[in-house]
Amino acid sequence: MFVVAYVIIGMTVLSVCAISTNGALDAGGAYYMISRALGPEFGGSIGIMFFLANVCGSALYILGLVEAIIDIFGVPLGQTMGSSFQVLPRSYWYELLYGTALLLVCLLVCLVGASIYAKATFLIFLIVMLVLVTVFVSFFAVGPTVVPLLLPEGNGSLAVNGTFTGFRLDTLRGNLAAAYGVDYTTGRVMSFSTVFAVMFNGCTGIMAGSNMSGDLKRPSYSIPRGTIAAVLFTYLIYNLLAITLCCTCDRILLQKDYGFLRDINVWPPFVIIGIYSSTLSASMSNLIGASRILYALAKDDIFGRALAPAKKTSRGGNPWVAVILSWVVVQLVLFSGKLNTIAAIVTIFFLLVYATVDLACLALEWASAPNFRPTFQYFTWHTCVLGILGCGVMMFLISPIYASASVAFMLLLLLALHYLSPSSGWGYISQALIFHQVRKYLLMLDVRKEHVKFWRPQMLLMVQNPRSSVRLISFINDLKKSGLYVLGHVELAELDALPSDPLQTQADSWLLLVDRLNIKAFVNLTLADSVRHGVQQLLFISGLGGMRPNTIVLGFYDGATPRDGLAQHPAFEGGEEAAQLIFPPVRGAAAPRRLSPQEYVAVVADAVKMLRNVMLARSFEHFDKARAPSIDVWPLNLLRPDSARYADTCSLFLLQMACVLSMVRSWRHAQLRLFLCVETGARTRGQEDKLRQLLKELRIQAAIRMVPWDAVVALHWQKQQEQRARPAEAAMNFPGNATCISDEYLKAANRLILEQSPSPTIRFLYLPRPPADTSLYPSYLHQLELLTRDLGPTLLVHGVSAVTSTEL
């Protein structure tokens, strides 16, 4: 038992020494170490558990002291009167009264302050050392002795004799087997786990020094040395006592008389004084430790106003309110009555705290943070893991029910604090661990091993002002389908002309926006002399390793005046949090634009050159996800009506994105409709069958609508005939015959789309590649504007890479 207990304690002590020598310690001991290492959630939950452990421990030692007093000064069992000094009545309420009086003594000492407590414990230490010397001397000085015992038996009592034999081999052999018996104070049969639970409480004092971390002059110096010395000294004393008792006292004396050391001492009062002193000291130690933990919890404001009174201190810095609150809780625990009743609970609480201290040290070690460099070097992650496993196994061996309940209670506190406690500035070990793991896996993510089967959209959404783009930001969060999502923003300025980086002040607002909209996105801000150069920067550098945007999303360039949709968004109801955002107001109708039509199309052309898929989002200020969702897809390049291909790279990308959207949980019930433009007389049935077969191979479920468009396409052919009559114009190189597209044809195509799908939630249209001739950029943009005018939320999509696969 001692080996198991001290292996667990030894591993924990190594962790305590490592953490305590890694920086300045404040009040709270183990709570302070855990909270600063694992964050407020773990710290707060374990802080409460550690507080309860110390409170129950204090009650445990008080009950032990009462038991020792009753053994000597209590009226013998079954009698109305005893000897001249056996005058204390025995009953539950009397013993509660004695415990209350003793606890009051501890309270008075702790209220005076840590200095008087330190002096009192030092005096008690000297007394206990003297008693220990007499105990060891007695084993050699006292001859064989028969000790008469009176044990409870039913309603009466039973007289038996225990024997102190002196050092004898037969006595040693008789005591080697376990042979657990009945505890005469409770009447219950003992076992390894129940005895270990009681015995382990004699080893938990190792945290007494760290609990006083706020009162020590040099905690980082004193805690490692004092704690290690205490562990080694107590382990030696306990084992010497166990061996000498085993050799000199028979089993009856050991099992049936818990005060037998008094009966075999050279002067019995020595042992009485030692027992009273040590238990009183241990009770005070736990009471003052509990008060310091409660004070640290209150000072950190983890539980808000609930613990606010515990912050009050005396002029000397003693947290007297925390001491009184701890005393009240200990008093409540005293109602449990017997020592062995609460021993298991106390042990499990301490084991849980020790396991978490080891976990904190393990997390710091695994995170490999440069600032974790304790001066105490005698630990590794192996010692931490061994300590955690030892604590966990022993908890469930002692009492599976109590252990499960304690862990469940801790997890409940942890979840409550995660959602309710204010954020802290201590730093979160979870962030360091996540960084460590993410870096490792990013290095393993090899772009050379990418395959189309596992393609996913990785979006870069360019946002000029979030106030006018909040609906689009939320929509792209759906469209990314567990892929990378980056919000990009270009600030127009020259760093040479500025005293500092202006983006630093904006970053918090962008991160708050991401939090409040509940989107899974990163934020990339850049400074550039033009929007085009800024977008180029972001396309080049956004992402890391194998996680880089493969698709850029831009708002549409039109004459519409942007509207501020941020204040009306449900995430910012009340306006308080919206006021914290320092985004500029939306651009007015007369305000100048940040970029020209020429530059806008150049941005699209740049993205295509960089092999990025492009999406242009129009009219998303009207996007309403609340109504029944429907998705309409027009996979034909309407600016090339003479090319009726539905299976080129761009069309397949468009289909893939529409399918990805329909797979999102909130869009799962959306109706996906595919519109196939056909001319009368063409083999429409064959085209429909081919498209249906393609959708089947791609596992895309969509309803196909055949759309006759003879009247619309006739306008295109009419324009082409007019162009042929003017050879000079026909020579203009605007991809294929796109220069032949007339405004009349585009308006007719626009009307056709509106007639066939009046008001879907979202439309996907084919976005043709920008012209090679940059002088035709304004004409290209004008055609897109006519095609998408008044269509509502529309996404123009251009794909440059294969994203669909029919392979397994």
PDB file of C-alpha atoms in Angstrom, residues 311-523:
ATOM      1  CA  LYS A 311     -12.121  38.074  -1.665  1.00  0.00           C
ATOM      2  CA  LYS A 312     -12.139  40.075   1.576  1.00  0.00           C
ATOM      3  CA  THR A 313      -8.932  40.034   3.585  1.00  0.00           C
ATOM      4  CA  SER A 314      -7.717  41.482   6.860  1.00  0.00           C
ATOM      5  CA  ARG A 315      -5.065  44.190   7.044  1.00  0.00           C
ATOM      6  CA  GLY A 316      -2.424  41.491   7.260  1.00  0.00           C
ATOM      7  CA  GLY A 317      -3.725  39.848   4.064  1.00  0.00           C
ATOM      8  CA  ASN A 318      -5.521  36.931   5.774  1.00  0.00           C
ATOM      9  CA  PRO A 319      -8.675  35.954   3.779  1.00  0.00           C
ATOM     10  CA  TRP A 320     -10.894  35.743   6.874  1.00  0.00           C
ATOM     11  CA  VAL A 321     -14.173  35.407   4.965  1.00  0.00           C
ATOM     12  CA  ALA A 322     -12.775  32.429   3.026  1.00  0.00           C
ATOM     13  CA  VAL A 323     -11.649  30.887   6.340  1.00  0.00           C
ATOM     14  CA  ILE A 324     -15.138  31.262   7.834  1.00  0.00           C
ATOM     15  CA  LEU A 325     -16.833  29.848   4.713  1.00  0.00           C
ATOM     16  CA  SER A 326     -14.450  26.868   4.758  1.00  0.00           C
ATOM     17  CA  TRP A 327     -15.159  26.335   8.459  1.00  0.00           C
ATOM     18  CA  VAL A 328     -18.918  26.282   7.771  1.00  0.00           C
ATOM     19  CA  VAL A 329     -18.503  23.600   5.090  1.00  0.00           C
ATOM     20  CA  VAL A 330     -16.242  21.495   7.346  1.00  0.00           C
ATOM     21  CA  GLN A 331     -18.870  21.755  10.064  1.00  0.00           C
ATOM     22  CA  LEU A 332     -21.485  20.389   7.674  1.00  0.00           C
ATOM     23  CA  VAL A 333     -19.222  17.446   6.770  1.00  0.00           C
ATOM     24  CA  LEU A 334     -18.862  16.602  10.487  1.00  0.00           C
ATOM     25  CA  PHE A 335     -22.491  15.477  10.466  1.00  0.00           C
ATOM     26  CA  SER A 336     -21.365  12.349   8.556  1.00  0.00           C
ATOM     27  CA  GLY A 337     -20.199  10.986  11.908  1.00  0.00           C
ATOM     28  CA  LYS A 338     -17.482   8.362  11.397  1.00  0.00           C
ATOM     29  CA  LEU A 339     -13.942   8.632  10.070  1.00  0.00           C
ATOM     30  CA  ASN A 340     -14.120   5.641   7.729  1.00  0.00           C
ATOM     31  CA  THR A 341     -17.365   6.946   6.228  1.00  0.00           C
ATOM     32  CA  ILE A 342     -15.722   9.897   4.487  1.00  0.00           C
ATOM     33  CA  ALA A 343     -12.197   8.504   4.091  1.00  0.00           C
ATOM     34  CA  ALA A 344     -12.955   7.050   0.632  1.00  0.00           C
ATOM     35  CA  ILE A 345     -14.472  10.340  -0.603  1.00  0.00           C
ATOM     36  CA  VAL A 346     -11.499  12.367   0.622  1.00  0.00           C
ATOM     37  CA  THR A 347      -9.019   9.978  -0.976  1.00  0.00           C
ATOM     38  CA  ILE A 348     -10.826  10.039  -4.334  1.00  0.00           C
ATOM     39  CA  PHE A 349     -10.927  13.840  -4.311  1.00  0.00           C
ATOM     40  CA  PHE A 350      -7.195  14.030  -3.611  1.00  0.00           C
ATOM     41  CA  LEU A 351      -6.407  11.411  -6.267  1.00  0.00           C
ATOM     42  CA  LEU A 352      -8.438  13.381  -8.815  1.00  0.00           C
ATOM     43  CA  VAL A 353      -6.523  16.554  -7.972  1.00  0.00           C
ATOM     44  CA  TYR A 354      -3.184  14.747  -8.168  1.00  0.00           C
ATOM     45  CA  ALA A 355      -4.115  13.273 -11.551  1.00  0.00           C
ATOM     46  CA  THR A 356      -4.945  16.744 -12.845  1.00  0.00           C
ATOM     47  CA  VAL A 357      -1.659  18.188 -11.567  1.00  0.00           C
ATOM     48  CA  ASP A 358       0.109  15.436 -13.516  1.00  0.00           C
ATOM     49  CA  LEU A 359      -2.080  16.219 -16.534  1.00  0.00           C
ATOM     50  CA  ALA A 360      -1.143  19.905 -16.334  1.00  0.00           C
ATOM     51  CA  CYS A 361       2.565  19.066 -16.269  1.00  0.00           C
ATOM     52  CA  LEU A 362       2.111  16.541 -19.103  1.00  0.00           C
ATOM     53  CA  ALA A 363       0.292  19.108 -21.239  1.00  0.00           C
ATOM     54  CA  LEU A 364       3.036  21.689 -20.674  1.00  0.00           C
ATOM     55  CA  GLU A 365       5.700  19.133 -21.561  1.00  0.00           C
ATOM     56  CA  TRP A 366       3.894  17.904 -24.697  1.00  0.00           C
ATOM     57  CA  ALA A 367       3.111  21.414 -25.888  1.00  0.00           C
ATOM     58  CA  SER A 368       6.875  22.056 -26.149  1.00  0.00           C
ATOM     59  CA  ALA A 369       6.340  25.752 -25.443  1.00  0.00           C
ATOM     60  CA  PRO A 370       9.681  27.609 -25.271  1.00  0.00           C
ATOM     61  CA  ASN A 371       8.606  29.368 -22.052  1.00  0.00           C
ATOM     62  CA  PHE A 372       8.130  26.074 -20.191  1.00  0.00           C
ATOM     63  CA  ARG A 373      11.616  25.678 -18.777  1.00  0.00           C
ATOM     64  CA  PRO A 374      11.359  24.787 -15.075  1.00  0.00           C
ATOM     65  CA  THR A 375      14.530  24.850 -13.033  1.00  0.00           C
ATOM     66  CA  PHE A 376      13.496  21.477 -11.575  1.00  0.00           C
ATOM     67  CA  GLN A 377      14.533  18.961 -14.250  1.00  0.00           C
ATOM     68  CA  TYR A 378      13.884  15.578 -12.620  1.00  0.00           C
ATOM     69  CA  PHE A 379      10.668  14.714 -14.457  1.00  0.00           C
ATOM     70  CA  THR A 380       9.571  13.478 -17.880  1.00  0.00           C
ATOM     71  CA  TRP A 381       6.260  12.917 -19.593  1.00  0.00           C
ATOM     72  CA  HIS A 382       6.594   9.266 -18.524  1.00  0.00           C
ATOM     73  CA  THR A 383       6.374  10.236 -14.839  1.00  0.00           C
ATOM     74  CA  CYS A 384       3.306  12.353 -15.563  1.00  0.00           C
ATOM     75  CA  VAL A 385       1.545   9.517 -17.414  1.00  0.00           C
ATOM     76  CA  LEU A 386       2.441   7.048 -14.661  1.00  0.00           C
ATOM     77  CA  GLY A 387       0.993   9.409 -12.051  1.00  0.00           C
ATOM     78  CA  ILE A 388      -2.244   9.880 -14.022  1.00  0.00           C
ATOM     79  CA  LEU A 389      -2.686   6.124 -14.554  1.00  0.00           C
ATOM     80  CA  GLY A 390      -1.928   5.357 -10.904  1.00  0.00           C
ATOM     81  CA  CYS A 391      -4.440   7.915  -9.649  1.00  0.00           C
ATOM     82  CA  GLY A 392      -7.125   6.751 -12.088  1.00  0.00           C
ATOM     83  CA  VAL A 393      -6.729   3.045 -11.263  1.00  0.00           C
ATOM     84  CA  MET A 394      -6.723   3.588  -7.499  1.00  0.00           C
ATOM     85  CA  MET A 395      -9.762   5.862  -7.621  1.00  0.00           C
ATOM     86  CA  PHE A 396     -11.876   3.151  -9.202  1.00  0.00           C
ATOM     87  CA  LEU A 397     -10.404   0.387  -7.024  1.00  0.00           C
ATOM     88  CA  ILE A 398     -11.354   2.300  -3.860  1.00  0.00           C
ATOM     89  CA  SER A 399     -14.935   3.004  -4.957  1.00  0.00           C
ATOM     90  CA  PRO A 400     -16.173   2.859  -8.554  1.00  0.00           C
ATOM     91  CA  ILE A 401     -19.357   4.697  -7.573  1.00  0.00           C
ATOM     92  CA  TYR A 402     -17.651   7.570  -5.748  1.00  0.00           C
ATOM     93  CA  ALA A 403     -14.974   7.794  -8.456  1.00  0.00           C
ATOM     94  CA  SER A 404     -17.540   7.935 -11.288  1.00  0.00           C
ATOM     95  CA  ALA A 405     -19.617  10.503  -9.402  1.00  0.00           C
ATOM     96  CA  SER A 406     -16.532  12.662  -8.738  1.00  0.00           C
ATOM     97  CA  VAL A 407     -15.410  12.581 -12.373  1.00  0.00           C
ATOM     98  CA  ALA A 408     -18.965  13.338 -13.561  1.00  0.00           C
ATOM     99  CA  PHE A 409     -19.201  16.255 -11.105  1.00  0.00           C
ATOM    100  CA  MET A 410     -15.846  17.610 -12.320  1.00  0.00           C
ATOM    101  CA  LEU A 411     -16.905  17.333 -15.986  1.00  0.00           C
ATOM    102  CA  LEU A 412     -20.204  19.076 -15.201  1.00  0.00           C
ATOM    103  CA  LEU A 413     -18.298  21.934 -13.556  1.00  0.00           C
ATOM    104  CA  LEU A 414     -15.871  22.027 -16.482  1.00  0.00           C
ATOM    105  CA  LEU A 415     -18.694  22.351 -19.042  1.00  0.00           C
ATOM    106  CA  ALA A 416     -20.491  24.978 -16.961  1.00  0.00           C
ATOM    107  CA  LEU A 417     -17.321  27.055 -16.637  1.00  0.00           C
ATOM    108  CA  HIS A 418     -16.532  26.630 -20.340  1.00  0.00           C
ATOM    109  CA  TYR A 419     -19.798  28.322 -21.283  1.00  0.00           C
ATOM    110  CA  LEU A 420     -20.312  30.684 -18.343  1.00  0.00           C
ATOM    111  CA  SER A 421     -16.932  31.823 -17.053  1.00  0.00           C
ATOM    112  CA  PRO A 422     -15.328  34.984 -18.450  1.00  0.00           C
ATOM    113  CA  SER A 423     -12.258  34.612 -20.632  1.00  0.00           C
ATOM    114  CA  SER A 424      -8.915  34.914 -18.852  1.00  0.00           C
ATOM    115  CA  GLY A 425      -5.534  36.309 -19.772  1.00  0.00           C
ATOM    116  CA  TRP A 426      -3.586  33.377 -18.347  1.00  0.00           C
ATOM    117  CA  GLY A 427      -3.072  31.632 -21.648  1.00  0.00           C
ATOM    118  CA  TYR A 428      -4.649  28.347 -22.650  1.00  0.00           C
ATOM    119  CA  ILE A 429      -2.558  25.186 -22.850  1.00  0.00           C
ATOM    120  CA  SER A 430      -5.142  23.843 -25.320  1.00  0.00           C
ATOM    121  CA  GLN A 431      -3.987  26.473 -27.810  1.00  0.00           C
ATOM    122  CA  ALA A 432      -0.358  25.383 -27.438  1.00  0.00           C
ATOM    123  CA  LEU A 433      -1.301  21.707 -27.845  1.00  0.00           C
ATOM    124  CA  ILE A 434      -3.489  22.451 -30.857  1.00  0.00           C
ATOM    125  CA  PHE A 435      -0.667  24.440 -32.430  1.00  0.00           C
ATOM    126  CA  HIS A 436       1.740  21.575 -31.834  1.00  0.00           C
ATOM    127  CA  GLN A 437      -0.613  19.019 -33.435  1.00  0.00           C
ATOM    128  CA  VAL A 438      -1.723  21.253 -36.301  1.00  0.00           C
ATOM    129  CA  ARG A 439       1.875  22.004 -37.242  1.00  0.00           C
ATOM    130  CA  LYS A 440       2.670  18.293 -37.222  1.00  0.00           C
ATOM    131  CA  TYR A 441      -0.301  17.355 -39.405  1.00  0.00           C
ATOM    132  CA  LEU A 442       0.149  20.299 -41.755  1.00  0.00           C
ATOM    133  CA  LEU A 443       3.646  19.050 -42.485  1.00  0.00           C
ATOM    134  CA  MET A 444       2.135  15.644 -43.240  1.00  0.00           C
ATOM    135  CA  LEU A 445      -0.430  17.178 -45.612  1.00  0.00           C
ATOM    136  CA  ASP A 446       1.441  16.760 -48.897  1.00  0.00           C
ATOM    137  CA  VAL A 447       0.037  18.715 -51.873  1.00  0.00           C
ATOM    138  CA  ARG A 448       1.687  16.181 -54.197  1.00  0.00           C
ATOM    139  CA  LYS A 449      -0.669  13.504 -52.888  1.00  0.00           C
ATOM    140  CA  GLU A 450      -3.866  15.407 -53.592  1.00  0.00           C
ATOM    141  CA  HIS A 451      -6.492  13.513 -55.593  1.00  0.00           C
ATOM    142  CA  VAL A 452      -9.687  14.701 -57.216  1.00  0.00           C
ATOM    143  CA  LYS A 453     -11.674  12.112 -55.218  1.00  0.00           C
ATOM    144  CA  PHE A 454     -10.927  14.004 -52.028  1.00  0.00           C
ATOM    145  CA  TRP A 455     -11.267  17.516 -53.401  1.00  0.00           C
ATOM    146  CA  ARG A 456     -13.105  20.032 -51.262  1.00  0.00           C
ATOM    147  CA  PRO A 457     -13.797  23.759 -51.723  1.00  0.00           C
ATOM    148  CA  GLN A 458     -11.299  26.025 -49.977  1.00  0.00           C
ATOM    149  CA  MET A 459     -12.677  29.527 -50.170  1.00  0.00           C
ATOM    150  CA  LEU A 460     -11.160  32.991 -50.091  1.00  0.00           C
ATOM    151  CA  LEU A 461     -13.977  35.528 -49.780  1.00  0.00           C
ATOM    152  CA  MET A 462     -12.874  39.091 -50.505  1.00  0.00           C
ATOM    153  CA  VAL A 463     -14.805  41.515 -48.285  1.00  0.00           C
ATOM    154  CA  GLN A 464     -14.626  45.277 -48.678  1.00  0.00           C
ATOM    155  CA  ASN A 465     -16.901  46.059 -45.737  1.00  0.00           C
ATOM    156  CA  PRO A 466     -18.531  43.342 -43.588  1.00  0.00           C
ATOM    157  CA  ARG A 467     -21.448  45.665 -42.877  1.00  0.00           C
ATOM    158  CA  SER A 468     -22.766  45.166 -46.412  1.00  0.00           C
ATOM    159  CA  SER A 469     -21.587  41.554 -46.832  1.00  0.00           C
ATOM    160  CA  VAL A 470     -22.819  39.782 -43.705  1.00  0.00           C
ATOM    161  CA  ARG A 471     -25.335  37.569 -45.577  1.00  0.00           C
ATOM    162  CA  LEU A 472     -22.758  36.565 -48.165  1.00  0.00           C
ATOM    163  CA  ILE A 473     -20.246  35.726 -45.405  1.00  0.00           C
ATOM    164  CA  SER A 474     -22.768  33.352 -43.803  1.00  0.00           C
ATOM    165  CA  PHE A 475     -23.685  31.783 -47.147  1.00  0.00           C
ATOM    166  CA  ILE A 476     -20.072  31.010 -48.109  1.00  0.00           C
ATOM    167  CA  ASN A 477     -19.661  29.387 -44.681  1.00  0.00           C
ATOM    168  CA  ASP A 478     -22.286  26.864 -45.828  1.00  0.00           C
ATOM    169  CA  LEU A 479     -20.747  26.461 -49.264  1.00  0.00           C
ATOM    170  CA  LYS A 480     -17.249  25.618 -47.988  1.00  0.00           C
ATOM    171  CA  LYS A 481     -18.400  22.113 -46.842  1.00  0.00           C
ATOM    172  CA  SER A 482     -15.761  21.485 -44.146  1.00  0.00           C
ATOM    173  CA  GLY A 483     -13.058  23.070 -46.299  1.00  0.00           C
ATOM    174  CA  LEU A 484     -10.812  26.039 -45.630  1.00  0.00           C
ATOM    175  CA  TYR A 485     -12.587  29.403 -45.371  1.00  0.00           C
ATOM    176  CA  VAL A 486     -10.653  32.672 -45.353  1.00  0.00           C
ATOM    177  CA  LEU A 487     -12.095  36.175 -45.105  1.00  0.00           C
ATOM    178  CA  GLY A 488      -9.793  38.487 -47.041  1.00  0.00           C
ATOM    179  CA  HIS A 489      -9.690  42.265 -46.887  1.00  0.00           C
ATOM    180  CA  VAL A 490      -7.465  44.809 -48.620  1.00  0.00           C
ATOM    181  CA  GLU A 491      -6.750  48.102 -46.894  1.00  0.00           C
ATOM    182  CA  LEU A 492      -5.570  50.768 -49.319  1.00  0.00           C
ATOM    183  CA  ALA A 493      -2.550  52.536 -47.838  1.00  0.00           C
ATOM    184  CA  GLU A 494       1.218  52.808 -48.042  1.00  0.00           C
ATOM    185  CA  LEU A 495       2.997  51.502 -44.957  1.00  0.00           C
ATOM    186  CA  ASP A 496       5.873  53.936 -45.547  1.00  0.00           C
ATOM    187  CA  ALA A 497       3.530  56.859 -44.939  1.00  0.00           C
ATOM    188  CA  LEU A 498       2.035  55.435 -41.724  1.00  0.00           C
ATOM    189  CA  PRO A 499       3.435  55.445 -38.155  1.00  0.00           C
ATOM    190  CA  SER A 500       2.244  51.855 -37.516  1.00  0.00           C
ATOM    191  CA  ASP A 501       0.334  48.987 -39.071  1.00  0.00           C
ATOM    192  CA  PRO A 502      -3.379  49.990 -39.191  1.00  0.00           C
ATOM    193  CA  LEU A 503      -4.487  46.376 -39.581  1.00  0.00           C
ATOM    194  CA  GLN A 504      -3.579  45.522 -35.972  1.00  0.00           C
ATOM    195  CA  THR A 505      -6.435  47.627 -34.622  1.00  0.00           C
ATOM    196  CA  GLN A 506      -8.931  46.054 -37.040  1.00  0.00           C
ATOM    197  CA  ALA A 507      -8.055  42.402 -36.351  1.00  0.00           C
ATOM    198  CA  ASP A 508     -10.099  42.148 -33.127  1.00  0.00           C
ATOM    199  CA  SER A 509     -13.235  43.404 -34.893  1.00  0.00           C
ATOM    200  CA  TRP A 510     -12.866  40.801 -37.635  1.00  0.00           C
ATOM    201  CA  LEU A 511     -12.357  38.001 -35.101  1.00  0.00           C
ATOM    202  CA  LEU A 512     -15.377  39.181 -33.095  1.00  0.00           C
ATOM    203  CA  LEU A 513     -17.392  39.140 -36.327  1.00  0.00           C
ATOM    204  CA  VAL A 514     -16.338  35.523 -36.978  1.00  0.00           C
ATOM    205  CA  ASP A 515     -17.317  34.559 -33.423  1.00  0.00           C
ATOM    206  CA  ARG A 516     -20.718  36.239 -33.498  1.00  0.00           C
ATOM    207  CA  LEU A 517     -21.682  34.929 -36.921  1.00  0.00           C
ATOM    208  CA  ASN A 518     -20.664  31.462 -35.719  1.00  0.00           C
ATOM    209  CA  ILE A 519     -18.688  30.739 -38.867  1.00  0.00           C
ATOM    210  CA  LYS A 520     -15.556  28.630 -39.187  1.00  0.00           C
ATOM    211  CA  ALA A 521     -13.231  31.028 -40.922  1.00  0.00           C
ATOM    212  CA  PHE A 522      -9.784  32.536 -40.733  1.00  0.00           C
ATOM    213  CA  VAL A 523      -9.111  36.224 -41.329  1.00  0.00           C
TER     214      VAL A 523
END
